[in-house]
Amino acid sequence: MFNKKSILSLVLLLTCIMAAKAQVKIGFEVSFKEPQAHYAEVQMNISGLAKDYVDVKMPVWTPGSYLVREFEKSVEEFKATAAGKAVKVEKVRKNTWRVFSAKAANIQINYRVYAFEISVRTPFIDESHAFLSPTGIFMHPDGMIKSPSTVKIIPFNTWSKVSTGLTPVAGEQFTYKATDFDILYDSPIEVGNQDIFEFTASGVRHEVAMYGGGNYDKEKLKVDMAKIVEKETAVYGENPNKYYLFIVHNFLKGGGGLEHLNSTTLGATRNAYNTAEGYKGFLGLVAHEYHHLWNVKRLRPVALGPFDYDNENYTTNLWVAEGFTSYYENKYLHRAGFTDVNEFLKDLAGGVGTVLNTPGAKYQSAASSSYDAWIIGYRPNENSKNNSISYYNKGEVIGILMDLEIINATKGAKSLDDVMKAMYLQCKTLKRGYTDAEFKAMVEKISGISFTNFWTKYVNGVDDVDYVKYFAYAGVDVSTENATPGKPVTGAAVQLGTRGLEVTSVTRNSAAWISGLNVNDVIVLIDGSSLSDVLKNVKLKEPKFSLDILPAITDKKIGDQLTVKVIRDGLEKEISLSLKENPSVRLKATVNENATPAQKAVLKKWTGV
C-alpha cells in the first residue's frame, strides 16, 4: 500500500525521468560533397543521453509502400565520436548500429548514403537535385521514436532551395524541426533549384515544387488543383492542415505517388501536360494522393500506426486505403468538372473490366491481396496475374458497388462519402485506426442494411462481380463484348532479345498455358518461319509485347494450330498450340434514357453533380 511518502518519491522519480528525456537533443545535418556520385553526407548529433552504448536504427521500409526495402544497404562509412573521441561501433542487426559511447554526454555520428533509385519512395541524388525520402536517410536512437529532432540542410553550392513539410526553425536557414520521428520519416525533402508556385484552397496554403522542367501551365494548375482540393475537403468537412506541399518530379516518362501527412511526392511525364490524356492523368494523381491526406494518413487501418519500422506491418484493409482512393480519384475528377458523366462511367467500367480480365481475381480476395502486399503486391513475378489481384483494382470495384448499395438502400439520402467522413471522425476521436469489423459496422449503420453477404462475396471472397445489378441502381446499363471478337490468341507475352523471342508471361488457361509454353522459353521458329520473316513489317513500340499482335497469329482463326520451336535450357523443343478466343471483355456503361425517378436520384447522389 502506498503512503504519501511513497507517492511523493514516485512523482519525483517520474519528474526526473521526464526531465532527463527533455534534455536529450537529436539533430541532423545533411550535406552533399559528391552529388554527381549520388551521395548524401549525414551527421547525427545526440546530446544528453548518458549510456554505456546507444543503438541507432534505420527503417527497413517506408509507410505507404508495403515492401521491406532494406534502406540500410545504402549506408557507408558509419563512424562515431563521443566527447570528441573516436569510439567503437558495432553492427548488431541488419539496420542497427551500436555506438559504445561510455556515458558521454555528446555523441556525433557520421555516415554516407548512396541514393540512386528513381521513385517516389526512395532517396535519389545527382548533380541537379537531391530528393531525400527520410526513411532512407535518417536514423533514430532505439526506443526514442517519440523524441523530437532538428534537420539542417546544407545544399550543394549550385543549389538554392529546400522544400519540405517540416516546420522551419525561426531564424535558421534551411533548418527544420520534427516533434517526433514519425513526423520526420513522413516528411520528404526536395533540395535543388525546383520551380515553386503556390495556391490557396479550403483555407490551406499549398506549395508545388516542380523538378525536371516540363510544359506545365502554372496558372492553370493553380486553378485546377485548387478545385480538387475543395471537392475533397467538402467530403470530410475539414482540412487538417495549414500548409501542404506537392513535390513533383518530372521525367521523360514518370508516374506514381506517395502520400504523407502534409505532403506528397508525385512522378509525372514532363511533356504530357498539354495533352488531354496526360493532363487528366496528372490531375488524377493529384486527386488520388491528396485524398490520402484523410484516407490512410488519418482514416487508417489499425495496423498502420504507430509503425514498426523494423518489420512488416500487416493489414487486410488496403482495399479501403488504396482501392477506395482509386475510386474516389475518378469521383473527384468528375465533381471538379474534368470529366462528364459519360467519361466518369467509362473510367469506372474500365476499372471493373480490369478485375474481370485478371485471372488471379478468381483466386485471391481483396482482404488477402491487402495482407500479402508485402510478398506479392510489391514483388510481382511472371505468374502474379494468374494467382493474385491488386487491392487497388479490386478495392476500386468494391468501392463502386458499396457506394451504389448504400445510396440505393437509403433512397439517395446517404453514400460512401458519409461512411468515409464518419470513419475519419471516429479515428480522430479514438486516436487510433479502425478494424475491419468497425469499418463494416459503420457501413451497416449508415446504410441501415446488412453487409455480411457483401463482405463474404467481395471482400473475403472471390465471387464474380455482379456489376450489372449495381450499375442498374443508378439507371446505368452495362453491356459486355469480347475485347477482340473473332481474333485468336495464344495468351503469351514476349520480349525481343538477341536469341529470339523470350516468353515473359503466360496467361492462365490460355492456349500457351495448356500447351506447356513456359516463361523463359526462347521462340526461334513460328510455323517453320524464321523470326526475321515473322517480324517483317511489324512495328514494335516496346521490346515487350503480346505474341498475339504478330501476323503469324492474327492471320489465323480460332481453333487453328500454331507450331512454335523453342529453346529451353539449351535444348530445342517443338510445341503445338490450339488457338483460343480471347477471354478478355470490354464493358460499356451508358445512362438509360428511360431511367426511373428513383434511379435518377441514385445517379445524382452517386456522381455528386
Coordinates of C-alpha atoms in Angstrom, one line a residue:
M1 CA 0.0 0.0 0.0
F2 CA 1.4 3.4 -1.0
N3 CA 1.7 6.1 1.6
K4 CA 2.2 9.8 1.0
K5 CA 6.0 9.5 1.1
S6 CA 6.0 6.7 -1.5
I7 CA 3.7 8.7 -3.8
L8 CA 6.0 11.7 -3.4
S9 CA 9.0 9.6 -4.2
L10 CA 7.3 8.2 -7.3
V11 CA 6.4 11.6 -8.5
L12 CA 9.9 12.9 -8.1
L13 CA 11.3 9.8 -9.9
L14 CA 8.9 10.4 -12.8
T15 CA 9.8 14.1 -12.9
C16 CA 13.5 13.2 -13.1
I17 CA 12.9 10.7 -15.9
M18 CA 10.8 13.3 -17.9
A19 CA 13.4 15.9 -17.3
A20 CA 16.2 13.6 -18.5
K21 CA 14.2 12.9 -21.6
A22 CA 13.6 16.5 -22.2
Q23 CA 17.3 17.2 -22.1
V24 CA 18.1 14.8 -24.9
K25 CA 18.7 16.6 -28.1
I26 CA 18.9 15.0 -31.5
G27 CA 19.9 16.9 -34.6
F28 CA 21.0 16.1 -38.2
E29 CA 23.0 17.9 -40.8
V30 CA 22.8 16.7 -44.4
S31 CA 25.3 18.0 -47.0
F32 CA 26.4 16.9 -50.4
K33 CA 30.1 16.7 -51.2
E34 CA 29.6 14.4 -54.2
P35 CA 26.1 14.7 -55.6
Q36 CA 27.2 13.6 -59.0
A37 CA 28.2 10.3 -57.5
H38 CA 24.8 10.1 -55.7
Y39 CA 25.9 10.6 -52.1
A40 CA 24.5 12.4 -49.1
E41 CA 26.7 13.1 -46.1
V42 CA 24.7 12.8 -42.8
Q43 CA 25.8 14.0 -39.4
M44 CA 23.7 12.9 -36.4
N45 CA 24.3 14.7 -33.1
I46 CA 22.9 13.3 -29.8
S47 CA 23.3 15.1 -26.5
G48 CA 22.1 14.4 -23.0
L49 CA 21.8 10.6 -23.4
A50 CA 24.4 9.2 -21.0
K51 CA 24.5 5.5 -21.6
D52 CA 27.1 2.8 -22.0
Y53 CA 26.1 2.4 -25.6
V54 CA 23.5 3.8 -27.9
D55 CA 21.8 1.8 -30.7
V56 CA 20.7 3.8 -33.7
K57 CA 18.4 2.3 -36.3
M58 CA 17.3 2.9 -39.9
P59 CA 13.8 1.9 -41.0
V60 CA 13.7 -1.1 -43.3
W61 CA 10.5 0.2 -45.1
T62 CA 8.6 3.4 -45.7
P63 CA 4.9 3.9 -44.8
G64 CA 2.6 3.8 -47.8
S65 CA 4.9 1.4 -49.7
Y66 CA 4.4 -2.1 -48.4
L67 CA 7.8 -3.7 -49.1
V68 CA 10.8 -4.2 -46.9
R69 CA 13.4 -2.3 -48.9
E70 CA 16.4 -2.6 -46.6
F71 CA 17.4 1.1 -46.8
E72 CA 20.3 0.3 -44.5
K73 CA 22.0 -1.4 -47.5
S74 CA 22.9 2.0 -48.9
V75 CA 24.7 3.2 -45.7
E76 CA 28.5 3.6 -45.9
E77 CA 31.4 4.7 -43.6
F78 CA 29.4 4.7 -40.4
K79 CA 31.6 6.1 -37.6
A80 CA 31.1 7.9 -34.3
T81 CA 32.8 10.0 -31.7
A82 CA 31.8 10.5 -28.1
A83 CA 33.0 13.6 -26.2
G84 CA 35.1 14.4 -29.2
K85 CA 37.0 11.0 -29.3
A86 CA 36.5 8.2 -31.8
V87 CA 34.6 5.2 -30.2
K88 CA 33.9 1.6 -31.1
V89 CA 31.0 0.9 -33.4
E90 CA 29.4 -2.5 -33.9
K91 CA 26.6 -3.5 -36.2
V92 CA 24.3 -5.7 -34.1
R93 CA 21.3 -6.1 -36.6
K94 CA 20.9 -5.5 -40.3
N95 CA 19.6 -2.0 -39.6
T96 CA 21.1 -1.3 -36.2
W97 CA 24.5 0.2 -35.3
R98 CA 25.7 0.2 -31.7
V99 CA 27.8 3.1 -30.6
F100 CA 29.8 2.5 -27.4
S101 CA 29.6 5.9 -26.0
A102 CA 30.7 5.2 -22.4
K103 CA 28.1 7.5 -20.9
A104 CA 29.4 10.5 -22.9
A105 CA 27.0 13.5 -22.9
N106 CA 27.7 14.3 -26.6
I107 CA 27.8 11.8 -29.5
Q108 CA 28.4 12.6 -33.1
I109 CA 27.6 10.0 -35.8
N110 CA 28.6 10.3 -39.4
Y111 CA 27.6 8.2 -42.3
R112 CA 27.1 8.4 -46.1
V113 CA 24.0 7.3 -48.0
Y114 CA 24.2 6.2 -51.6
A115 CA 21.0 7.3 -53.4
F116 CA 20.4 6.4 -57.0
E117 CA 17.0 4.8 -57.3
I118 CA 14.3 6.9 -59.0
S119 CA 11.0 6.5 -57.3
V120 CA 8.7 8.4 -55.0
R121 CA 9.6 6.2 -52.1
T122 CA 13.4 6.1 -52.3
P123 CA 16.1 8.8 -52.0
F124 CA 17.8 10.0 -55.2
I125 CA 20.7 12.4 -55.7
D126 CA 22.5 13.7 -58.7
E127 CA 24.2 16.9 -59.8
S128 CA 20.8 18.5 -60.4
H129 CA 18.9 17.9 -57.2
A130 CA 18.5 15.7 -54.1
F131 CA 15.3 14.0 -53.1
L132 CA 15.5 12.9 -49.5
S133 CA 13.0 10.2 -48.7
P134 CA 13.5 10.3 -44.9
T135 CA 13.3 6.6 -44.1
G136 CA 16.2 6.0 -46.4
I137 CA 18.3 8.9 -45.0
F138 CA 17.8 9.3 -41.2
M139 CA 18.2 7.1 -38.2
H140 CA 16.7 7.1 -34.7
P141 CA 18.0 6.0 -31.3
D142 CA 16.4 2.7 -30.3
G143 CA 13.2 3.3 -28.2
M144 CA 13.1 7.0 -28.9
I145 CA 10.7 7.2 -31.9
K146 CA 8.7 9.9 -30.0
S147 CA 11.7 12.1 -29.5
P148 CA 11.9 15.5 -31.3
S149 CA 14.7 16.3 -33.7
T150 CA 16.0 19.0 -36.0
V151 CA 17.3 18.8 -39.5
K152 CA 19.7 21.3 -41.2
I153 CA 20.1 21.0 -44.9
I154 CA 23.3 22.3 -46.5
P155 CA 22.6 22.5 -50.2
F156 CA 25.3 21.8 -52.8
N157 CA 26.9 25.0 -54.0
T158 CA 24.8 25.2 -57.2
W159 CA 21.5 24.7 -55.4
S160 CA 19.4 27.3 -53.7
K161 CA 16.1 25.9 -52.5
V162 CA 14.7 23.4 -50.0
S163 CA 11.1 22.3 -50.0
T164 CA 9.6 20.1 -47.2
G165 CA 6.5 19.8 -45.0
L166 CA 8.7 20.0 -41.8
T167 CA 8.3 23.1 -39.6
P168 CA 11.1 25.7 -40.2
V169 CA 13.2 26.8 -37.2
A170 CA 12.9 30.5 -36.9
G171 CA 16.0 32.4 -37.8
E172 CA 17.9 29.4 -39.1
Q173 CA 18.1 29.0 -42.9
F174 CA 17.2 25.5 -44.2
T175 CA 16.7 24.2 -40.7
Y176 CA 13.6 22.3 -39.6
K177 CA 12.1 20.6 -36.6
A178 CA 10.0 17.4 -36.1
T179 CA 8.1 16.7 -33.0
D180 CA 8.9 13.0 -33.3
F181 CA 10.5 10.6 -35.8
D182 CA 7.1 9.6 -37.1
I183 CA 6.8 13.1 -38.4
L184 CA 10.4 13.2 -39.6
Y185 CA 10.0 9.9 -41.5
D186 CA 6.8 11.2 -43.0
S187 CA 8.3 14.5 -44.4
P188 CA 10.2 14.2 -47.7
I189 CA 12.7 16.9 -48.6
E190 CA 13.5 18.3 -52.0
V191 CA 16.8 20.2 -52.4
G192 CA 17.9 21.9 -55.6
N193 CA 16.6 24.6 -57.9
Q194 CA 13.0 23.5 -58.2
D195 CA 10.3 25.7 -59.7
I196 CA 8.0 26.7 -56.8
F197 CA 4.5 28.2 -57.0
E198 CA 1.6 28.4 -54.5
F199 CA -2.2 28.5 -54.4
T200 CA -4.7 28.6 -51.5
A201 CA -7.7 26.3 -51.3
S202 CA -10.0 25.3 -48.4
G203 CA -8.1 27.9 -46.3
V204 CA -4.9 26.0 -46.7
R205 CA -1.7 27.3 -48.3
H206 CA -0.4 24.8 -50.9
E207 CA 3.1 24.8 -52.4
V208 CA 4.1 23.0 -55.6
A209 CA 7.8 22.3 -56.1
M210 CA 8.4 21.2 -59.7
Y211 CA 11.7 19.4 -60.5
G212 CA 12.8 18.4 -64.0
G213 CA 11.0 21.1 -66.2
G214 CA 8.0 20.4 -68.3
N215 CA 5.3 22.0 -70.4
Y216 CA 3.0 22.7 -67.5
D217 CA 1.0 25.9 -67.1
K218 CA 1.4 27.1 -63.6
E219 CA -1.6 29.4 -63.6
K220 CA -3.9 26.6 -65.0
L221 CA -2.5 24.2 -62.4
K222 CA -3.2 26.6 -59.6
V223 CA -6.9 26.8 -60.5
D224 CA -7.4 23.1 -61.3
M225 CA -5.5 21.7 -58.3
A226 CA -7.5 24.0 -56.1
K227 CA -10.7 22.6 -57.5
I228 CA -9.7 19.1 -56.5
V229 CA -8.7 20.2 -53.0
E230 CA -12.1 21.9 -52.5
K231 CA -14.1 18.9 -53.6
E232 CA -12.1 16.5 -51.4
T233 CA -12.3 18.8 -48.3
A234 CA -16.1 19.0 -48.8
V235 CA -16.4 15.3 -48.3
Y236 CA -14.7 15.3 -44.9
G237 CA -15.9 18.7 -43.7
E238 CA -12.5 19.9 -42.7
N239 CA -8.9 20.1 -43.9
P240 CA -6.5 19.1 -41.2
N241 CA -3.5 21.1 -42.5
K242 CA -2.5 24.7 -42.5
Y243 CA 0.2 24.0 -45.2
Y244 CA 0.5 21.3 -47.8
L245 CA 3.4 20.5 -50.2
F246 CA 3.4 18.8 -53.6
I247 CA 6.8 17.6 -54.7
V248 CA 6.6 16.8 -58.4
H249 CA 9.4 15.0 -60.2
N250 CA 9.0 15.5 -64.0
F251 CA 10.8 12.8 -66.1
L252 CA 10.8 11.7 -69.7
K253 CA 8.2 9.1 -68.6
G254 CA 7.1 9.3 -65.0
G255 CA 4.3 8.2 -62.7
G256 CA 3.3 7.1 -59.2
G257 CA 2.9 8.9 -56.0
L258 CA 3.4 8.5 -52.3
E259 CA 1.3 10.1 -49.6
H260 CA 2.5 11.9 -46.4
L261 CA 0.8 13.7 -43.5
N262 CA 1.1 17.2 -45.1
S263 CA 2.8 16.5 -48.4
T264 CA 3.1 14.1 -51.3
T265 CA 5.7 13.2 -53.9
L266 CA 4.4 12.7 -57.4
G267 CA 6.1 11.3 -60.5
A268 CA 5.0 12.9 -63.8
T269 CA 5.8 13.0 -67.5
R270 CA 7.3 16.3 -68.2
N271 CA 5.9 16.9 -71.7
A272 CA 2.4 15.4 -71.2
Y273 CA 0.7 18.4 -69.5
N274 CA -0.5 19.8 -72.8
T275 CA -2.3 16.6 -73.9
A276 CA -5.8 15.7 -72.7
E277 CA -4.8 12.3 -71.5
G278 CA -1.6 13.4 -69.9
Y279 CA -3.2 16.3 -68.1
K280 CA -6.1 14.2 -66.9
G281 CA -3.6 11.6 -65.7
F282 CA -1.7 14.2 -63.6
L283 CA -4.9 15.6 -62.1
G284 CA -6.0 12.1 -61.3
L285 CA -2.7 11.5 -59.5
V286 CA -3.1 14.8 -57.6
A287 CA -6.7 13.7 -56.6
H288 CA -5.5 10.2 -55.5
E289 CA -2.6 11.3 -53.3
Y290 CA -4.4 14.3 -51.8
H291 CA -7.3 12.0 -50.8
H292 CA -4.7 10.0 -48.7
L293 CA -4.5 13.1 -46.5
W294 CA -7.6 11.7 -44.9
N295 CA -7.8 8.1 -46.1
V296 CA -4.6 6.3 -44.9
K297 CA -2.9 9.2 -43.0
R298 CA -5.7 9.8 -40.6
L299 CA -8.6 7.4 -41.5
R300 CA -6.4 4.3 -41.4
P301 CA -6.4 0.6 -40.7
V302 CA -5.4 0.0 -37.0
A303 CA -2.2 -1.8 -38.1
L304 CA -0.8 1.3 -39.9
G305 CA 0.3 3.3 -37.0
P306 CA 2.1 3.6 -34.7
F307 CA 4.5 2.0 -37.1
D308 CA 7.0 -0.8 -36.5
Y309 CA 9.9 0.4 -38.7
D310 CA 11.8 -2.9 -38.3
N311 CA 9.3 -5.3 -39.7
E312 CA 6.2 -5.7 -41.9
N313 CA 3.0 -4.1 -40.7
Y314 CA 0.2 -6.3 -41.8
T315 CA -3.4 -5.3 -42.6
T316 CA -6.3 -6.8 -44.5
N317 CA -7.7 -3.3 -45.4
L318 CA -5.5 -1.9 -48.1
W319 CA -8.5 -2.4 -50.4
V320 CA -10.1 0.5 -48.5
A321 CA -6.9 2.5 -48.0
E322 CA -5.8 2.4 -51.7
G323 CA -8.7 0.8 -53.6
F324 CA -11.2 3.3 -52.4
T325 CA -8.8 6.1 -53.0
S326 CA -8.5 4.9 -56.7
Y327 CA -12.3 5.0 -56.8
Y328 CA -12.5 8.5 -55.3
E329 CA -9.9 9.7 -57.7
N330 CA -12.5 9.3 -60.5
K331 CA -15.3 10.8 -58.4
Y332 CA -13.2 13.9 -57.7
L333 CA -12.2 14.5 -61.3
H334 CA -15.9 14.3 -62.2
R335 CA -17.1 16.5 -59.4
A336 CA -14.4 19.1 -60.2
G337 CA -15.7 19.2 -63.8
F338 CA -12.8 17.5 -65.5
T339 CA -14.9 14.6 -66.8
D340 CA -18.5 14.4 -67.9
V341 CA -20.9 11.7 -66.8
N342 CA -20.0 9.5 -69.9
E343 CA -16.3 9.6 -69.2
F344 CA -16.9 9.0 -65.5
L345 CA -18.8 5.9 -66.3
K346 CA -16.3 4.8 -68.9
D347 CA -13.5 5.1 -66.3
L348 CA -15.4 3.1 -63.7
A349 CA -16.4 0.4 -66.3
G350 CA -12.8 0.2 -67.2
G351 CA -11.9 -0.5 -63.6
V352 CA -14.5 -3.3 -63.4
G353 CA -13.1 -4.7 -66.7
T354 CA -9.6 -4.8 -65.3
V355 CA -10.8 -7.1 -62.4
L356 CA -12.8 -9.2 -64.8
N357 CA -9.9 -9.7 -67.1
T358 CA -7.4 -10.6 -64.4
P359 CA -7.3 -14.4 -63.9
G360 CA -6.0 -14.0 -60.4
A361 CA -9.2 -12.3 -59.3
K362 CA -10.8 -15.8 -59.1
Y363 CA -8.0 -17.0 -56.7
Q364 CA -7.2 -14.1 -54.3
S365 CA -9.6 -11.9 -52.3
A366 CA -9.3 -8.2 -51.6
A367 CA -8.5 -8.9 -48.0
S368 CA -5.8 -11.4 -48.9
S369 CA -4.4 -9.1 -51.5
S370 CA -4.0 -6.4 -48.8
Y371 CA -2.4 -8.8 -46.4
D372 CA 0.0 -10.2 -49.0
A373 CA 1.1 -6.8 -50.3
W374 CA 4.5 -7.4 -48.6
I375 CA 5.2 -10.7 -50.5
I376 CA 3.1 -10.4 -53.7
G377 CA 1.8 -6.9 -54.3
Y378 CA 5.2 -5.2 -54.4
R379 CA 7.1 -8.3 -55.6
P380 CA 5.2 -9.4 -58.7
N381 CA 6.5 -12.2 -60.8
E382 CA 5.6 -13.7 -64.2
N383 CA 2.7 -15.6 -62.6
S384 CA 1.2 -12.9 -60.4
K385 CA -1.6 -12.0 -62.8
N386 CA -2.7 -15.7 -62.7
N387 CA -2.9 -16.1 -58.9
S388 CA -3.4 -12.6 -57.4
I389 CA -5.4 -9.3 -57.8
S390 CA -4.3 -5.8 -57.0
Y391 CA -6.0 -4.4 -53.9
Y392 CA -6.1 -1.1 -55.9
N393 CA -8.2 -2.6 -58.6
K394 CA -10.4 -4.9 -56.5
G395 CA -10.8 -2.2 -53.9
E396 CA -11.9 0.3 -56.5
V397 CA -14.6 -2.1 -57.7
I398 CA -15.7 -2.8 -54.1
G399 CA -15.9 1.0 -53.6
I400 CA -18.2 1.3 -56.7
L401 CA -20.5 -1.5 -55.5
M402 CA -20.6 -0.4 -51.9
D403 CA -21.4 3.2 -52.8
L404 CA -24.2 2.2 -55.0
E405 CA -25.6 -0.2 -52.5
I406 CA -25.6 2.4 -49.7
I407 CA -27.2 5.1 -52.0
N408 CA -29.9 2.6 -53.2
A409 CA -30.7 1.4 -49.7
T410 CA -31.1 4.9 -48.3
K411 CA -33.0 6.1 -51.4
G412 CA -30.3 8.7 -52.1
A413 CA -30.0 10.1 -48.6
K414 CA -26.6 8.6 -47.8
S415 CA -23.5 7.4 -49.7
L416 CA -20.0 6.1 -49.2
D417 CA -19.0 9.7 -48.6
D418 CA -20.9 9.6 -45.3
V419 CA -19.1 6.4 -44.3
M420 CA -15.7 7.9 -45.0
K421 CA -16.4 11.0 -43.1
A422 CA -17.8 9.1 -40.1
M423 CA -14.8 6.8 -40.0
Y424 CA -12.4 9.7 -40.3
L425 CA -14.1 11.4 -37.3
Q426 CA -14.1 8.1 -35.4
C427 CA -10.4 7.6 -35.9
K428 CA -9.8 11.2 -34.9
T429 CA -11.9 10.8 -31.7
L430 CA -10.4 7.4 -30.7
K431 CA -6.9 8.5 -31.7
R432 CA -6.3 5.1 -33.4
G433 CA -7.0 3.3 -36.6
Y434 CA -10.1 1.1 -37.4
T435 CA -10.5 -2.6 -37.6
D436 CA -12.2 -4.4 -40.5
A437 CA -15.2 -5.1 -38.2
E438 CA -15.5 -1.5 -37.3
F439 CA -15.5 -0.4 -40.9
K440 CA -18.2 -2.9 -41.7
A441 CA -20.2 -1.8 -38.7
M442 CA -20.1 1.8 -39.9
V443 CA -21.2 0.8 -43.4
E444 CA -24.2 -1.0 -42.0
K445 CA -25.0 1.9 -39.6
I446 CA -25.0 4.4 -42.5
S447 CA -26.8 2.2 -44.9
G448 CA -29.3 0.6 -42.5
I449 CA -28.8 -2.9 -44.0
S450 CA -26.6 -5.9 -43.5
F451 CA -23.4 -6.1 -45.5
T452 CA -22.4 -9.6 -44.2
N453 CA -23.1 -11.3 -47.6
F454 CA -21.4 -8.4 -49.4
W455 CA -18.2 -8.9 -47.3
T456 CA -18.3 -12.6 -47.8
K457 CA -18.6 -12.3 -51.6
Y458 CA -16.4 -9.4 -52.4
V459 CA -14.1 -8.6 -49.5
N460 CA -13.1 -12.0 -48.2
G461 CA -14.3 -14.0 -51.2
V462 CA -13.6 -14.2 -54.9
D463 CA -17.2 -14.2 -56.3
D464 CA -17.7 -12.7 -59.8
V465 CA -18.7 -9.1 -59.6
D466 CA -22.4 -8.5 -60.2
Y467 CA -21.8 -5.2 -61.9
V468 CA -25.0 -5.2 -63.9
K469 CA -27.1 -5.3 -60.8
Y470 CA -25.3 -2.4 -59.0
F471 CA -25.0 -0.1 -62.0
A472 CA -28.7 -0.6 -62.6
Y473 CA -29.4 1.0 -59.3
A474 CA -28.3 4.3 -60.9
G475 CA -30.1 3.6 -64.2
V476 CA -26.9 2.8 -65.9
D477 CA -26.9 -0.1 -68.5
V478 CA -23.7 -2.1 -68.9
S479 CA -23.0 -4.1 -72.0
T480 CA -20.2 -6.6 -72.4
E481 CA -18.4 -7.6 -75.5
N482 CA -15.3 -9.6 -76.3
A483 CA -12.2 -7.4 -76.4
T484 CA -11.1 -8.8 -79.8
P485 CA -14.1 -10.6 -81.3
G486 CA -13.2 -13.4 -83.7
K487 CA -9.5 -13.0 -83.1
P488 CA -7.4 -15.9 -82.0
V489 CA -4.9 -15.6 -79.1
T490 CA -2.0 -17.5 -77.6
G491 CA -2.1 -15.9 -74.2
A492 CA 1.7 -15.4 -74.2
A493 CA 3.8 -12.2 -73.9
V494 CA 7.3 -12.0 -75.2
Q495 CA 10.3 -9.7 -75.4
L496 CA 12.7 -9.5 -78.3
G497 CA 16.3 -10.4 -77.4
T498 CA 19.4 -11.4 -79.2
R499 CA 18.5 -15.1 -79.2
G500 CA 14.9 -14.7 -80.3
L501 CA 11.5 -14.1 -78.6
E502 CA 11.8 -14.8 -74.9
V503 CA 8.5 -15.7 -73.3
T504 CA 7.9 -13.4 -70.3
S505 CA 4.4 -14.4 -69.2
V506 CA 1.7 -17.0 -69.9
T507 CA -2.0 -16.4 -69.1
R508 CA -3.8 -19.0 -67.1
N509 CA -6.0 -21.4 -69.2
S510 CA -4.8 -19.9 -72.5
A511 CA -3.5 -21.8 -75.4
A512 CA 0.1 -21.2 -74.3
W513 CA -0.8 -22.3 -70.8
I514 CA -2.5 -25.6 -71.9
S515 CA 0.2 -26.5 -74.4
G516 CA 3.0 -26.0 -71.9
L517 CA 4.8 -23.0 -73.4
N518 CA 6.9 -21.7 -70.5
V519 CA 8.2 -18.4 -69.3
N520 CA 11.9 -18.1 -70.4
D521 CA 11.4 -20.3 -73.4
V522 CA 13.1 -18.7 -76.4
I523 CA 10.9 -18.9 -79.6
V524 CA 13.1 -19.3 -82.7
L525 CA 10.6 -20.5 -85.3
I526 CA 6.8 -20.0 -85.8
D527 CA 5.1 -22.4 -88.2
G528 CA 8.5 -23.1 -89.7
S529 CA 9.2 -19.4 -90.4
S530 CA 12.3 -17.6 -89.0
L531 CA 11.8 -14.6 -86.8
S532 CA 13.1 -12.3 -89.4
D533 CA 10.2 -13.4 -91.7
V534 CA 7.7 -13.4 -88.8
L535 CA 8.7 -9.9 -87.7
K536 CA 8.9 -8.4 -91.2
N537 CA 6.9 -5.1 -91.5
V538 CA 5.9 -5.4 -87.8
K539 CA 6.5 -2.1 -86.0
L540 CA 7.1 -2.7 -82.3
K541 CA 6.5 0.2 -79.9
E542 CA 8.1 -1.6 -77.0
P543 CA 10.6 -4.5 -76.7
K544 CA 8.0 -6.4 -74.7
F545 CA 4.7 -7.2 -76.4
S546 CA 1.9 -9.7 -76.8
L547 CA 2.8 -12.6 -79.1
D548 CA -0.8 -12.2 -80.5
I549 CA 0.0 -9.0 -82.4
L550 CA 2.1 -10.9 -84.9
P551 CA 0.6 -11.6 -88.4
A552 CA 1.5 -15.3 -87.8
I553 CA -1.3 -15.3 -85.2
T554 CA -3.7 -12.6 -86.4
D555 CA -4.0 -14.3 -89.9
K556 CA -5.2 -17.5 -88.3
K557 CA -8.7 -18.4 -86.9
I558 CA -9.9 -19.6 -83.5
G559 CA -9.1 -23.3 -83.3
D560 CA -6.2 -23.3 -85.8
Q561 CA -3.0 -24.9 -84.8
L562 CA 0.2 -22.9 -84.3
T563 CA 3.6 -24.6 -84.1
V564 CA 6.5 -23.0 -82.3
K565 CA 10.0 -24.2 -81.9
V566 CA 11.6 -23.1 -78.7
I567 CA 14.9 -23.4 -77.0
R568 CA 14.5 -24.4 -73.3
D569 CA 17.6 -24.9 -71.2
G570 CA 19.7 -25.2 -74.3
L571 CA 17.5 -27.9 -75.9
E572 CA 15.2 -27.5 -78.8
K573 CA 11.5 -28.3 -78.3
E574 CA 8.5 -28.1 -80.6
I575 CA 5.2 -27.1 -79.1
S576 CA 1.8 -27.1 -80.8
L577 CA -0.9 -24.6 -79.7
S578 CA -4.6 -24.8 -80.4
L579 CA -5.5 -21.1 -80.7
K580 CA -8.4 -19.9 -78.5
E581 CA -10.8 -17.0 -78.3
N582 CA -9.6 -14.1 -76.2
P583 CA -11.4 -14.4 -72.8
S584 CA -11.0 -10.7 -72.1
V585 CA -14.1 -8.5 -72.2
R586 CA -14.8 -4.8 -72.7
L587 CA -17.5 -3.0 -70.8
K588 CA -19.6 -0.1 -72.0
A589 CA -21.7 1.8 -69.5
T590 CA -24.4 4.2 -70.6
V591 CA -27.2 6.1 -68.8
N592 CA -30.6 4.7 -69.6
E593 CA -32.7 7.5 -71.0
N594 CA -35.8 5.8 -69.5
A595 CA -34.4 5.5 -66.0
T596 CA -37.0 5.8 -63.2
P597 CA -37.0 8.8 -60.8
A598 CA -35.5 6.5 -58.1
Q599 CA -32.7 5.5 -60.4
K600 CA -32.1 9.2 -61.4
A601 CA -31.9 10.1 -57.7
V602 CA -29.2 7.4 -57.1
L603 CA -27.2 8.6 -60.1
K604 CA -27.3 12.2 -58.9
K605 CA -26.2 11.2 -55.4
W606 CA -23.5 8.9 -56.8
T607 CA -21.9 11.5 -59.1
G608 CA -22.3 14.3 -56.7
V609 CA -23.0 16.7 -59.5

